[in-house]
């Protein structure tokens, strides 16, 4: 019966295998953690690039709006009569549209007079 392993030998072999498996699990966990950290760093980098690009675009758009507003205000200062006429016509058109929409959407039985 020398060929048959005893219980102590089996237990030691199993403990050795368990220790090796624990080492492998530790390596796998470390590898996963490293990859996760790399993914987070990459995502942060992309988000930072996206934010920088969006910030630059917003800055350029704001500058464009300031330039256009300045040009409009200069034209308005140079031509006050034309500006007044344009704003008056726009106000009248807005009023007429408002009245037309109000008449179209109101019930004829519910008049204010």
mmCIF file of N, CA and C in Angstrom, residues 3-104:
data_model
loop_
_atom_site.group_PDB
_atom_site.id
_atom_site.type_symbol
_atom_site.label_atom_id
_atom_site.label_comp_id
_atom_site.label_asym_id
_atom_site.label_seq_id
_atom_site.Cartn_x
_atom_site.Cartn_y
_atom_site.Cartn_z
ATOM 1 N N UNK A 3 1.799 2.627 -2.675
ATOM 2 C CA UNK A 3 1.364 3.427 -3.808
ATOM 3 C C UNK A 3 0.165 4.301 -3.458
ATOM 4 N N UNK A 4 -0.590 3.979 -2.473
ATOM 5 C CA UNK A 4 -1.776 4.728 -2.096
ATOM 6 C C UNK A 4 -1.362 5.900 -1.203
ATOM 7 N N UNK A 5 -1.722 7.115 -1.596
ATOM 8 C CA UNK A 5 -1.363 8.270 -0.760
ATOM 9 C C UNK A 5 -2.216 8.302 0.493
ATOM 10 N N UNK A 6 -1.592 8.737 1.572
ATOM 11 C CA UNK A 6 -2.368 8.833 2.806
ATOM 12 C C UNK A 6 -3.063 10.192 2.884
ATOM 13 N N UNK A 7 -3.874 10.410 3.879
ATOM 14 C CA UNK A 7 -4.688 11.607 4.018
ATOM 15 C C UNK A 7 -3.827 12.854 4.173
ATOM 16 N N UNK A 8 -2.699 12.738 4.864
ATOM 17 C CA UNK A 8 -1.827 13.904 5.056
ATOM 18 C C UNK A 8 -1.241 14.378 3.732
ATOM 19 N N UNK A 9 -0.840 13.418 2.891
ATOM 20 C CA UNK A 9 -0.279 13.782 1.588
ATOM 21 C C UNK A 9 -1.327 14.458 0.711
ATOM 22 N N UNK A 10 -2.539 13.949 0.734
ATOM 23 C CA UNK A 10 -3.630 14.535 -0.059
ATOM 24 C C UNK A 10 -3.930 15.945 0.445
ATOM 25 N N UNK A 11 -3.973 16.098 1.761
ATOM 26 C CA UNK A 11 -4.264 17.409 2.336
ATOM 27 C C UNK A 11 -3.174 18.398 1.977
ATOM 28 N N UNK A 12 -1.914 17.998 2.053
ATOM 29 C CA UNK A 12 -0.805 18.903 1.708
ATOM 30 C C UNK A 12 -0.860 19.279 0.233
ATOM 31 N N UNK A 13 -1.189 18.339 -0.624
ATOM 32 C CA UNK A 13 -1.290 18.615 -2.056
ATOM 33 C C UNK A 13 -2.419 19.604 -2.340
ATOM 34 N N UNK A 14 -3.558 19.401 -1.661
ATOM 35 C CA UNK A 14 -4.681 20.322 -1.839
ATOM 36 C C UNK A 14 -4.352 21.712 -1.312
ATOM 37 N N UNK A 15 -3.682 21.803 -0.176
ATOM 38 C CA UNK A 15 -3.293 23.098 0.380
ATOM 39 C C UNK A 15 -2.324 23.819 -0.550
ATOM 40 N N UNK A 16 -1.429 23.057 -1.175
ATOM 41 C CA UNK A 16 -0.486 23.653 -2.125
ATOM 42 C C UNK A 16 -1.236 24.199 -3.342
ATOM 43 N N UNK A 17 -2.199 23.426 -3.843
ATOM 44 C CA UNK A 17 -2.985 23.879 -4.987
ATOM 45 C C UNK A 17 -3.809 25.110 -4.633
ATOM 46 N N UNK A 18 -4.373 25.122 -3.433
ATOM 47 C CA UNK A 18 -5.157 26.281 -2.979
ATOM 48 C C UNK A 18 -4.267 27.507 -2.882
ATOM 49 N N UNK A 19 -3.068 27.361 -2.354
ATOM 50 C CA UNK A 19 -2.134 28.484 -2.255
ATOM 51 C C UNK A 19 -1.782 29.018 -3.643
ATOM 52 N N UNK A 20 -1.549 28.105 -4.595
ATOM 53 C CA UNK A 20 -1.233 28.530 -5.958
ATOM 54 C C UNK A 20 -2.417 29.241 -6.600
ATOM 55 N N UNK A 21 -3.620 28.731 -6.365
ATOM 56 C CA UNK A 21 -4.820 29.379 -6.895
ATOM 57 C C UNK A 21 -5.013 30.769 -6.294
ATOM 58 N N UNK A 22 -4.735 30.899 -5.000
ATOM 59 C CA UNK A 22 -4.842 32.217 -4.359
ATOM 60 C C UNK A 22 -3.863 33.203 -4.974
ATOM 61 N N UNK A 23 -2.639 32.743 -5.267
ATOM 62 C CA UNK A 23 -1.642 33.601 -5.909
ATOM 63 C C UNK A 23 -2.132 34.026 -7.293
ATOM 64 N N UNK A 24 -2.710 33.090 -8.034
ATOM 65 C CA UNK A 24 -3.228 33.407 -9.370
ATOM 66 C C UNK A 24 -4.379 34.406 -9.278
ATOM 67 N N UNK A 25 -5.261 34.205 -8.311
ATOM 68 C CA UNK A 25 -6.386 35.130 -8.124
ATOM 69 C C UNK A 25 -5.868 36.522 -7.771
ATOM 70 N N UNK A 26 -4.848 36.587 -6.929
ATOM 71 C CA UNK A 26 -4.254 37.872 -6.568
ATOM 72 C C UNK A 26 -3.685 38.562 -7.806
ATOM 73 N N UNK A 27 -2.985 37.798 -8.657
ATOM 74 C CA UNK A 27 -2.432 38.362 -9.893
ATOM 75 C C UNK A 27 -3.544 38.865 -10.810
ATOM 76 N N UNK A 28 -4.601 38.068 -10.931
ATOM 77 C CA UNK A 28 -5.729 38.462 -11.786
ATOM 78 C C UNK A 28 -6.385 39.735 -11.248
ATOM 79 N N UNK A 29 -6.595 39.789 -9.934
ATOM 80 C CA UNK A 29 -7.195 40.988 -9.332
ATOM 81 C C UNK A 29 -6.337 42.218 -9.563
ATOM 82 N N UNK A 30 -5.028 42.064 -9.433
ATOM 83 C CA UNK A 30 -4.122 43.192 -9.670
ATOM 84 C C UNK A 30 -4.174 43.629 -11.130
ATOM 85 N N UNK A 31 -4.218 42.660 -12.030
ATOM 86 C CA UNK A 31 -4.307 42.970 -13.452
ATOM 87 C C UNK A 31 -5.604 43.711 -13.773
ATOM 88 N N UNK A 32 -6.703 43.251 -13.195
ATOM 89 C CA UNK A 32 -8.003 43.915 -13.402
ATOM 90 C C UNK A 32 -7.969 45.331 -12.844
ATOM 91 N N UNK A 33 -7.392 45.497 -11.670
ATOM 92 C CA UNK A 33 -7.299 46.825 -11.066
ATOM 93 C C UNK A 33 -6.456 47.758 -11.929
ATOM 94 N N UNK A 34 -5.343 47.242 -12.460
ATOM 95 C CA UNK A 34 -4.492 48.062 -13.313
ATOM 96 C C UNK A 34 -5.235 48.479 -14.583
ATOM 97 N N UNK A 35 -5.940 47.524 -15.178
ATOM 98 C CA UNK A 35 -6.699 47.847 -16.384
ATOM 99 C C UNK A 35 -7.814 48.844 -16.088
ATOM 100 N N UNK A 36 -8.458 48.685 -14.945
ATOM 101 C CA UNK A 36 -9.498 49.636 -14.555
ATOM 102 C C UNK A 36 -8.928 51.029 -14.369
ATOM 103 N N UNK A 37 -7.761 51.125 -13.754
ATOM 104 C CA UNK A 37 -7.119 52.420 -13.557
ATOM 105 C C UNK A 37 -6.743 53.040 -14.899
ATOM 106 N N UNK A 38 -6.255 52.208 -15.815
ATOM 107 C CA UNK A 38 -5.918 52.707 -17.147
ATOM 108 C C UNK A 38 -7.163 53.225 -17.863
ATOM 109 N N UNK A 39 -8.267 52.493 -17.730
ATOM 110 C CA UNK A 39 -9.515 52.913 -18.376
ATOM 111 C C UNK A 39 -10.016 54.228 -17.786
ATOM 112 N N UNK A 40 -9.897 54.354 -16.478
ATOM 113 C CA UNK A 40 -10.323 55.599 -15.831
ATOM 114 C C UNK A 40 -9.453 56.761 -16.292
ATOM 115 N N UNK A 41 -8.151 56.545 -16.356
ATOM 116 C CA UNK A 41 -7.248 57.596 -16.822
ATOM 117 C C UNK A 41 -7.573 57.993 -18.257
ATOM 118 N N UNK A 42 -7.843 56.990 -19.085
ATOM 119 C CA UNK A 42 -8.185 57.273 -20.482
ATOM 120 C C UNK A 42 -9.491 58.057 -20.572
ATOM 121 N N UNK A 43 -10.478 57.666 -19.777
ATOM 122 C CA UNK A 43 -11.760 58.368 -19.779
ATOM 123 C C UNK A 43 -11.592 59.803 -19.292
ATOM 124 N N UNK A 44 -10.761 59.988 -18.279
ATOM 125 C CA UNK A 44 -10.498 61.353 -17.794
ATOM 126 C C UNK A 44 -9.845 62.195 -18.874
ATOM 127 N N UNK A 45 -8.896 61.595 -19.582
ATOM 128 C CA UNK A 45 -8.219 62.321 -20.656
ATOM 129 C C UNK A 45 -9.191 62.728 -21.754
ATOM 130 N N UNK A 46 -10.063 61.791 -22.129
ATOM 131 C CA UNK A 46 -11.048 62.105 -23.165
ATOM 132 C C UNK A 46 -12.013 63.187 -22.700
ATOM 133 N N UNK A 47 -12.457 63.081 -21.457
ATOM 134 C CA UNK A 47 -13.377 64.089 -20.922
ATOM 135 C C UNK A 47 -12.707 65.455 -20.878
ATOM 136 N N UNK A 48 -11.448 65.481 -20.508
ATOM 137 C CA UNK A 48 -10.723 66.744 -20.462
ATOM 138 C C UNK A 48 -10.589 67.349 -21.857
ATOM 139 N N UNK A 49 -10.284 66.502 -22.840
ATOM 140 C CA UNK A 49 -10.190 66.986 -24.215
ATOM 141 C C UNK A 49 -11.539 67.514 -24.700
ATOM 142 N N UNK A 50 -12.607 66.785 -24.388
ATOM 143 C CA UNK A 50 -13.943 67.206 -24.786
ATOM 144 C C UNK A 50 -14.290 68.546 -24.139
ATOM 145 N N UNK A 51 -13.989 68.682 -22.851
ATOM 146 C CA UNK A 51 -14.273 69.931 -22.143
ATOM 147 C C UNK A 51 -13.480 71.088 -22.740
ATOM 148 N N UNK A 52 -12.208 70.856 -23.021
ATOM 149 C CA UNK A 52 -11.377 71.910 -23.601
ATOM 150 C C UNK A 52 -11.914 72.347 -24.959
ATOM 151 N N UNK A 53 -12.286 71.371 -25.778
ATOM 152 C CA UNK A 53 -12.822 71.692 -27.106
ATOM 153 C C UNK A 53 -14.143 72.453 -26.983
ATOM 154 N N UNK A 54 -15.019 71.998 -26.090
ATOM 155 C CA UNK A 54 -16.302 72.688 -25.894
ATOM 156 C C UNK A 54 -16.084 74.097 -25.366
ATOM 157 N N UNK A 55 -15.137 74.246 -24.476
ATOM 158 C CA UNK A 55 -14.832 75.565 -23.924
ATOM 159 C C UNK A 55 -14.312 76.503 -25.009
ATOM 160 N N UNK A 56 -13.439 75.983 -25.861
ATOM 161 C CA UNK A 56 -12.914 76.802 -26.953
ATOM 162 C C UNK A 56 -14.017 77.214 -27.915
ATOM 163 N N UNK A 57 -14.896 76.264 -28.245
ATOM 164 C CA UNK A 57 -16.000 76.591 -29.152
ATOM 165 C C UNK A 57 -16.931 77.626 -28.543
ATOM 166 N N UNK A 58 -17.246 77.457 -27.262
ATOM 167 C CA UNK A 58 -18.128 78.417 -26.594
ATOM 168 C C UNK A 58 -17.487 79.793 -26.546
ATOM 169 N N UNK A 59 -16.196 79.829 -26.307
ATOM 170 C CA UNK A 59 -15.481 81.107 -26.270
ATOM 171 C C UNK A 59 -15.527 81.789 -27.633
ATOM 172 N N UNK A 60 -15.284 80.992 -28.690
ATOM 173 C CA UNK A 60 -15.332 81.571 -30.040
ATOM 174 C C UNK A 60 -16.741 82.057 -30.380
ATOM 175 N N UNK A 61 -17.759 81.280 -29.979
ATOM 176 C CA UNK A 61 -19.140 81.684 -30.246
ATOM 177 C C UNK A 61 -19.498 82.957 -29.495
ATOM 178 N N UNK A 62 -19.066 83.069 -28.264
ATOM 179 C CA UNK A 62 -19.333 84.278 -27.472
ATOM 180 C C UNK A 62 -18.645 85.486 -28.097
ATOM 181 N N UNK A 63 -17.419 85.297 -28.558
ATOM 182 C CA UNK A 63 -16.700 86.393 -29.208
ATOM 183 C C UNK A 63 -17.424 86.814 -30.485
ATOM 184 N N UNK A 64 -17.902 85.856 -31.256
ATOM 185 C CA UNK A 64 -18.640 86.149 -32.486
ATOM 186 C C UNK A 64 -19.910 86.935 -32.160
ATOM 187 N N UNK A 65 -20.622 86.508 -31.097
ATOM 188 C CA UNK A 65 -21.839 87.217 -30.698
ATOM 189 C C UNK A 65 -21.534 88.641 -30.258
ATOM 190 N N UNK A 66 -20.443 88.808 -29.512
ATOM 191 C CA UNK A 66 -20.068 90.159 -29.090
ATOM 192 C C UNK A 66 -19.757 91.034 -30.295
ATOM 193 N N UNK A 67 -19.056 90.475 -31.259
ATOM 194 C CA UNK A 67 -18.696 91.225 -32.463
ATOM 195 C C UNK A 67 -19.954 91.631 -33.229
ATOM 196 N N UNK A 68 -20.879 90.698 -33.398
ATOM 197 C CA UNK A 68 -22.111 90.999 -34.128
ATOM 198 C C UNK A 68 -22.976 92.006 -33.369
ATOM 199 N N UNK A 69 -23.054 91.866 -32.059
ATOM 200 C CA UNK A 69 -23.838 92.815 -31.259
ATOM 201 C C UNK A 69 -23.237 94.205 -31.338
ATOM 202 N N UNK A 70 -21.929 94.269 -31.328
ATOM 203 C CA UNK A 70 -21.260 95.565 -31.448
ATOM 204 C C UNK A 70 -21.552 96.184 -32.813
ATOM 205 N N UNK A 71 -21.511 95.381 -33.872
ATOM 206 C CA UNK A 71 -21.790 95.882 -35.220
ATOM 207 C C UNK A 71 -23.230 96.385 -35.319
ATOM 208 N N UNK A 72 -24.169 95.636 -34.739
ATOM 209 C CA UNK A 72 -25.572 96.060 -34.770
ATOM 210 C C UNK A 72 -25.761 97.354 -33.991
ATOM 211 N N UNK A 73 -25.125 97.454 -32.838
ATOM 212 C CA UNK A 73 -25.282 98.682 -32.043
ATOM 213 C C UNK A 73 -24.652 99.877 -32.747
ATOM 214 N N UNK A 74 -23.558 99.662 -33.462
ATOM 215 C CA UNK A 74 -22.945 100.760 -34.225
ATOM 216 C C UNK A 74 -23.883 101.230 -35.334
ATOM 217 N N UNK A 75 -24.496 100.284 -36.047
ATOM 218 C CA UNK A 75 -25.439 100.646 -37.112
ATOM 219 C C UNK A 75 -26.623 101.387 -36.515
ATOM 220 N N UNK A 76 -27.102 100.928 -35.363
ATOM 221 C CA UNK A 76 -28.240 101.589 -34.718
ATOM 222 C C UNK A 76 -27.881 103.006 -34.295
ATOM 223 N N UNK A 77 -26.654 103.216 -33.811
ATOM 224 C CA UNK A 77 -26.228 104.569 -33.411
ATOM 225 C C UNK A 77 -26.066 105.488 -34.619
ATOM 226 N N UNK A 78 -25.590 104.927 -35.712
ATOM 227 C CA UNK A 78 -25.361 105.740 -36.905
ATOM 228 C C UNK A 78 -26.657 106.065 -37.634
ATOM 229 N N UNK A 79 -27.694 105.252 -37.467
ATOM 230 C CA UNK A 79 -28.971 105.434 -38.163
ATOM 231 C C UNK A 79 -30.138 105.335 -37.188
ATOM 232 N N UNK A 80 -30.307 106.331 -36.316
ATOM 233 C CA UNK A 80 -31.370 106.220 -35.309
ATOM 234 C C UNK A 80 -32.774 106.230 -35.916
ATOM 235 N N UNK A 81 -32.976 106.941 -36.993
ATOM 236 C CA UNK A 81 -34.300 106.982 -37.624
ATOM 237 C C UNK A 81 -34.666 105.625 -38.207
ATOM 238 N N UNK A 82 -33.723 105.006 -38.876
ATOM 239 C CA UNK A 82 -33.978 103.688 -39.459
ATOM 240 C C UNK A 82 -34.221 102.662 -38.361
ATOM 241 N N UNK A 83 -33.450 102.753 -37.291
ATOM 242 C CA UNK A 83 -33.610 101.835 -36.175
ATOM 243 C C UNK A 83 -35.006 101.968 -35.568
ATOM 244 N N UNK A 84 -35.442 103.199 -35.382
ATOM 245 C CA UNK A 84 -36.771 103.438 -34.821
ATOM 246 C C UNK A 84 -37.848 102.874 -35.740
ATOM 247 N N UNK A 85 -37.692 103.098 -37.047
ATOM 248 C CA UNK A 85 -38.686 102.597 -38.000
ATOM 249 C C UNK A 85 -38.727 101.071 -37.987
ATOM 250 N N UNK A 86 -37.584 100.432 -37.975
ATOM 251 C CA UNK A 86 -37.537 98.968 -37.986
ATOM 252 C C UNK A 86 -38.178 98.403 -36.721
ATOM 253 N N UNK A 87 -37.836 98.968 -35.568
ATOM 254 C CA UNK A 87 -38.418 98.477 -34.314
ATOM 255 C C UNK A 87 -39.922 98.722 -34.248
ATOM 256 N N UNK A 88 -40.376 99.850 -34.797
ATOM 257 C CA UNK A 88 -41.814 100.143 -34.814
ATOM 258 C C UNK A 88 -42.555 99.139 -35.696
ATOM 259 N N UNK A 89 -42.019 98.885 -36.886
ATOM 260 C CA UNK A 89 -42.649 97.917 -37.790
ATOM 261 C C UNK A 89 -42.655 96.529 -37.151
ATOM 262 N N UNK A 90 -41.559 96.142 -36.515
ATOM 263 C CA UNK A 90 -41.501 94.833 -35.858
ATOM 264 C C UNK A 90 -42.541 94.753 -34.746
ATOM 265 N N UNK A 91 -42.713 95.827 -33.989
ATOM 266 C CA UNK A 91 -43.716 95.848 -32.930
ATOM 267 C C UNK A 91 -45.127 95.740 -33.479
ATOM 268 N N UNK A 92 -45.408 96.442 -34.557
ATOM 269 C CA UNK A 92 -46.741 96.392 -35.162
ATOM 270 C C UNK A 92 -47.014 94.995 -35.705
ATOM 271 N N UNK A 93 -46.031 94.404 -36.397
ATOM 272 C CA UNK A 93 -46.193 93.051 -36.935
ATOM 273 C C UNK A 93 -46.435 92.059 -35.792
ATOM 274 N N UNK A 94 -45.695 92.193 -34.711
ATOM 275 C CA UNK A 94 -45.890 91.311 -33.563
ATOM 276 C C UNK A 94 -47.277 91.462 -32.963
ATOM 277 N N UNK A 95 -47.744 92.708 -32.861
ATOM 278 C CA UNK A 95 -49.078 92.958 -32.320
ATOM 279 C C UNK A 95 -50.150 92.345 -33.209
ATOM 280 N N UNK A 96 -50.028 92.531 -34.537
ATOM 281 C CA UNK A 96 -51.015 91.980 -35.472
ATOM 282 C C UNK A 96 -51.020 90.446 -35.404
ATOM 283 N N UNK A 97 -49.853 89.855 -35.341
ATOM 284 C CA UNK A 97 -49.780 88.389 -35.225
ATOM 285 C C UNK A 97 -50.431 87.931 -33.928
ATOM 286 N N UNK A 98 -50.185 88.643 -32.850
ATOM 287 C CA UNK A 98 -50.801 88.300 -31.571
ATOM 288 C C UNK A 98 -52.314 88.393 -31.613
ATOM 289 N N UNK A 99 -52.833 89.439 -32.226
ATOM 290 C CA UNK A 99 -54.285 89.592 -32.343
ATOM 291 C C UNK A 99 -54.860 88.475 -33.207
ATOM 292 N N UNK A 100 -54.184 88.171 -34.331
ATOM 293 C CA UNK A 100 -54.682 87.120 -35.225
ATOM 294 C C UNK A 100 -54.694 85.766 -34.525
ATOM 295 N N UNK A 101 -53.659 85.457 -33.795
ATOM 296 C CA UNK A 101 -53.607 84.185 -33.072
ATOM 297 C C UNK A 101 -54.671 84.161 -31.981
ATOM 298 N N UNK A 102 -54.843 85.276 -31.312
ATOM 299 C CA UNK A 102 -55.862 85.353 -30.265
ATOM 300 C C UNK A 102 -57.257 85.177 -30.825
ATOM 301 N N UNK A 103 -57.542 85.786 -31.968
ATOM 302 C CA UNK A 103 -58.861 85.646 -32.596
ATOM 303 C C UNK A 103 -59.084 84.223 -33.081
ATOM 304 N N UNK A 104 -58.042 83.610 -33.626
ATOM 305 C CA UNK A 104 -58.189 82.260 -34.166
ATOM 306 C C UNK A 104 -58.370 81.230 -33.056
#
